[in-house]
Amino acid sequence: MIDRRQLLAASAALAATPALGAAPKPGRAAFPKGFLWGAATAPHQIEGNNTTSDLWYLEHQQPTIFAEPSGDAANSFLLWERDLDLARAIGLNTYRFGVEWARIEPVKGAFSQAMLDHYRAMVDGCLARGLTPVVTYSHFSAPLWFSAQGGWTSPESADLFGRFAERVTRAIGDRIHAAITLNEPNILILLKSLLPPPVWDIQRLTTETAARRLGVPRFVCGNVAALSDLPELQRGMLAGHRAARAAIKAVAPRLPVGVSLAMFDDQAAGDVAVRDRMRGELYGDWLAAARSDDFIGVQNYERAVWGSEGRLPPPPGATLNWSGAEVYAPSLAGAVRYAHAATGVPVLVSEHGVGTPDDSVRATFIPAALRDLRQAMAEGVPVLGYCHWSLIDNFEWISGFKPKFGLASVDRQTFVRTPKPSAAVLGRIARANAV
Ligand code: BGC
């Protein structure tokens, strides 16, 4: 485990020494010794049958915003050892995964020792394979009872999440490398600029239908909510992050804690005023909160070019991802530079990837993005590691199973995992610790 002192020493050393690690092979740039090379997953997206969760309930409403239900997903609740073997076989040294609150506390106040043991076995499984465990405490999904009492908008939410974080840390805090409290608590703020109004209407209808069926006034999830819920949701999650951080530190004072943010690489076309205002709206409160953390998790998938009238479309001829957004490799380094400049804390790239059915796009995108990331590090930005999203193709939330982000595909009948060529590309970089 690294502690805060080591983190600070690492940042200072990185800032002072542009030449990182061992001498690279000709034409390759080395990363510092101990750099984390990982892949990331989230419990609801891969485990399957997360039946006590809020999202499972929403997936089965009529109408629902979900293209299809998560079902068995990749069956990783049972097949987690295959996932760890895969990460190891690819050549990675880190696995970022999440513990599922809905399984650990399926009924308010009733904690499942068996489920805590399950996640402890996963942590031990990582360590046995030489994989450094980085653990997310909440990756969008929550227990059904939590969201049915208003989720993060309930005044009780921070205390409840703090209590959960304390239980989890007692179970695994002595052997994990870093804790991420919340995954992308700002995602819905970002999606405000991406999703068209009808999608927001269906989200509202979905949560209203769930609330009516359960006979509760309000049903709010971390990544499915009505536009009008967003200000309260943000306030609740900020308080939840602080409560979880305090609870984790009370149990494991040396365990590094951070939050991971969804971040564009925001660029200005001409005047910087709109870009700067957008940065404030999208991340301002969270970057301020992260200044008191041990690191910041950056999750970057694209750039946003802001003109005076708002976001500009992709340039003509750009390679596009599954959703029509531009595939732009330099965006990772741009987002990382800004996150560090705004917080002063080291960065963990907790997610970066591309949703595409064409794996050759991913295979080219990974080394290109990493070359720029390495350059940012040489200029003094402390980066602790890189976790690719995702280890395997999985349940992409409201979009269902269609988008493909995995380094490996998954047969949805047999659950066989098959690495794609891009996995070998990342594995070669990870093994050499150089790009
Ligand atoms: C999330 C993942 C998601 C990925 C690709 C991030 O928003 O943390 O859960 O699958 O991006 O969309």
PDB file of N, CA and C and ligand atoms in Angstrom, residues 41-42 45 96 139-140 183-184 187 223 260 262 299 301 322 351 355 389-390 394-397 405, ligand 1:
ATOM      1  N   THR A  41     -13.298  -2.011 -13.991  1.00  0.00           N
ATOM      2  CA  THR A  41     -14.668  -2.509 -14.180  1.00  0.00           C
ATOM      3  C   THR A  41     -15.542  -1.908 -13.076  1.00  0.00           C
ATOM      4  N   ALA A  42     -16.849  -2.125 -13.191  1.00  0.00           N
ATOM      5  CA  ALA A  42     -17.789  -1.691 -12.147  1.00  0.00           C
ATOM      6  C   ALA A  42     -18.714  -2.865 -11.850  1.00  0.00           C
ATOM      7  N   GLN A  45     -21.991  -3.434 -13.848  1.00  0.00           N
ATOM      8  CA  GLN A  45     -21.805  -3.627 -15.294  1.00  0.00           C
ATOM      9  C   GLN A  45     -21.324  -5.019 -15.672  1.00  0.00           C
ATOM     10  N   ARG A  96      -8.743  -2.299 -11.114  1.00  0.00           N
ATOM     11  CA  ARG A  96      -9.694  -1.425 -10.425  1.00  0.00           C
ATOM     12  C   ARG A  96     -11.081  -2.051 -10.546  1.00  0.00           C
ATOM     13  N   HIS A 139     -20.084   2.849  -7.542  1.00  0.00           N
ATOM     14  CA  HIS A 139     -19.985   3.095  -8.988  1.00  0.00           C
ATOM     15  C   HIS A 139     -21.419   3.147  -9.542  1.00  0.00           C
ATOM     16  N   PHE A 140     -22.086   4.239  -9.281  1.00  0.00           N
ATOM     17  CA  PHE A 140     -23.456   4.548  -9.723  1.00  0.00           C
ATOM     18  C   PHE A 140     -24.555   3.738  -9.030  1.00  0.00           C
ATOM     19  N   ASN A 183     -17.665   7.084  -8.003  1.00  0.00           N
ATOM     20  CA  ASN A 183     -17.291   7.143  -9.412  1.00  0.00           C
ATOM     21  C   ASN A 183     -18.118   8.205 -10.127  1.00  0.00           C
ATOM     22  N   GLU A 184     -17.445   9.135 -10.736  1.00  0.00           N
ATOM     23  CA  GLU A 184     -18.095  10.151 -11.579  1.00  0.00           C
ATOM     24  C   GLU A 184     -19.372  10.732 -10.980  1.00  0.00           C
ATOM     25  N   ILE A 187     -21.328  12.960 -13.399  1.00  0.00           N
ATOM     26  CA  ILE A 187     -21.661  12.479 -14.752  1.00  0.00           C
ATOM     27  C   ILE A 187     -22.924  13.124 -15.305  1.00  0.00           C
ATOM     28  N   ASN A 223     -26.904   7.884 -11.405  1.00  0.00           N
ATOM     29  CA  ASN A 223     -26.719   8.158 -12.837  1.00  0.00           C
ATOM     30  C   ASN A 223     -28.022   8.115 -13.634  1.00  0.00           C
ATOM     31  N   SER A 260     -13.315   9.944  -8.292  1.00  0.00           N
ATOM     32  CA  SER A 260     -12.974   9.969  -9.714  1.00  0.00           C
ATOM     33  C   SER A 260     -14.006  10.813 -10.460  1.00  0.00           C
ATOM     34  N   ALA A 262     -15.624  12.509 -14.118  1.00  0.00           N
ATOM     35  CA  ALA A 262     -15.749  12.470 -15.576  1.00  0.00           C
ATOM     36  C   ALA A 262     -15.233  13.798 -16.100  1.00  0.00           C
ATOM     37  N   GLN A 299     -11.163  10.532 -15.381  1.00  0.00           N
ATOM     38  CA  GLN A 299     -11.798   9.600 -16.324  1.00  0.00           C
ATOM     39  C   GLN A 299     -12.120  10.380 -17.584  1.00  0.00           C
ATOM     40  N   TYR A 301     -12.680  10.456 -21.849  1.00  0.00           N
ATOM     41  CA  TYR A 301     -13.031   9.732 -23.078  1.00  0.00           C
ATOM     42  C   TYR A 301     -12.967  10.617 -24.319  1.00  0.00           C
ATOM     43  N   TRP A 322     -18.630   5.000 -31.096  1.00  0.00           N
ATOM     44  CA  TRP A 322     -19.948   4.405 -31.332  1.00  0.00           C
ATOM     45  C   TRP A 322     -21.081   5.420 -31.239  1.00  0.00           C
ATOM     46  N   GLU A 351      -9.996   5.897 -15.406  1.00  0.00           N
ATOM     47  CA  GLU A 351     -10.649   5.363 -16.614  1.00  0.00           C
ATOM     48  C   GLU A 351     -10.181   6.160 -17.826  1.00  0.00           C
ATOM     49  N   GLY A 355     -15.371   3.601 -26.851  1.00  0.00           N
ATOM     50  CA  GLY A 355     -16.437   2.667 -27.204  1.00  0.00           C
ATOM     51  C   GLY A 355     -16.481   2.541 -28.711  1.00  0.00           C
ATOM     52  N   TRP A 389     -10.465   1.628 -19.407  1.00  0.00           N
ATOM     53  CA  TRP A 389     -11.864   1.191 -19.366  1.00  0.00           C
ATOM     54  C   TRP A 389     -12.192   0.560 -20.696  1.00  0.00           C
ATOM     55  N   SER A 390     -12.447  -0.721 -20.737  1.00  0.00           N
ATOM     56  CA  SER A 390     -12.679  -1.570 -19.599  1.00  0.00           C
ATOM     57  C   SER A 390     -11.948  -2.894 -19.815  1.00  0.00           C
ATOM     58  N   ASN A 394     -19.113  -4.911 -21.534  1.00  0.00           N
ATOM     59  CA  ASN A 394     -20.036  -5.034 -20.406  1.00  0.00           C
ATOM     60  C   ASN A 394     -21.326  -4.267 -20.636  1.00  0.00           C
ATOM     61  N   PHE A 395     -22.107  -4.165 -19.575  1.00  0.00           N
ATOM     62  CA  PHE A 395     -23.416  -3.507 -19.611  1.00  0.00           C
ATOM     63  C   PHE A 395     -23.205  -2.001 -19.499  1.00  0.00           C
ATOM     64  N   GLU A 396     -23.399  -1.310 -20.613  1.00  0.00           N
ATOM     65  CA  GLU A 396     -23.104   0.125 -20.661  1.00  0.00           C
ATOM     66  C   GLU A 396     -24.368   0.916 -20.257  1.00  0.00           C
ATOM     67  N   TRP A 397     -24.818   0.696 -19.038  1.00  0.00           N
ATOM     68  CA  TRP A 397     -25.907   1.474 -18.432  1.00  0.00           C
ATOM     69  C   TRP A 397     -27.123   1.585 -19.349  1.00  0.00           C
ATOM     70  N   PHE A 405     -16.495  -1.437 -25.054  1.00  0.00           N
ATOM     71  CA  PHE A 405     -15.343  -0.730 -24.493  1.00  0.00           C
ATOM     72  C   PHE A 405     -14.225  -1.682 -24.076  1.00  0.00           C
TER      73      PHE A 405
HETATM   74  C1  BGC B   1     -18.199   5.174 -16.317  1.00  0.00           C
HETATM   75  C2  BGC B   1     -18.290   3.757 -16.785  1.00  0.00           C
HETATM   76  C3  BGC B   1     -18.787   3.728 -18.217  1.00  0.00           C
HETATM   77  C4  BGC B   1     -17.751   4.410 -19.076  1.00  0.00           C
HETATM   78  C5  BGC B   1     -18.042   4.414 -20.570  1.00  0.00           C
HETATM   79  C6  BGC B   1     -17.744   6.139 -17.360  1.00  0.00           C
HETATM   80  O1  BGC B   1     -18.749   7.100 -17.486  1.00  0.00           O
HETATM   81  O2  BGC B   1     -17.534   5.267 -15.094  1.00  0.00           O
HETATM   82  O3  BGC B   1     -19.115   3.076 -15.898  1.00  0.00           O
HETATM   83  O4  BGC B   1     -19.087   2.462 -18.660  1.00  0.00           O
HETATM   84  O5  BGC B   1     -17.581   5.739 -18.660  1.00  0.00           O
HETATM   85  O6  BGC B   1     -19.166   5.149 -20.875  1.00  0.00           O
END
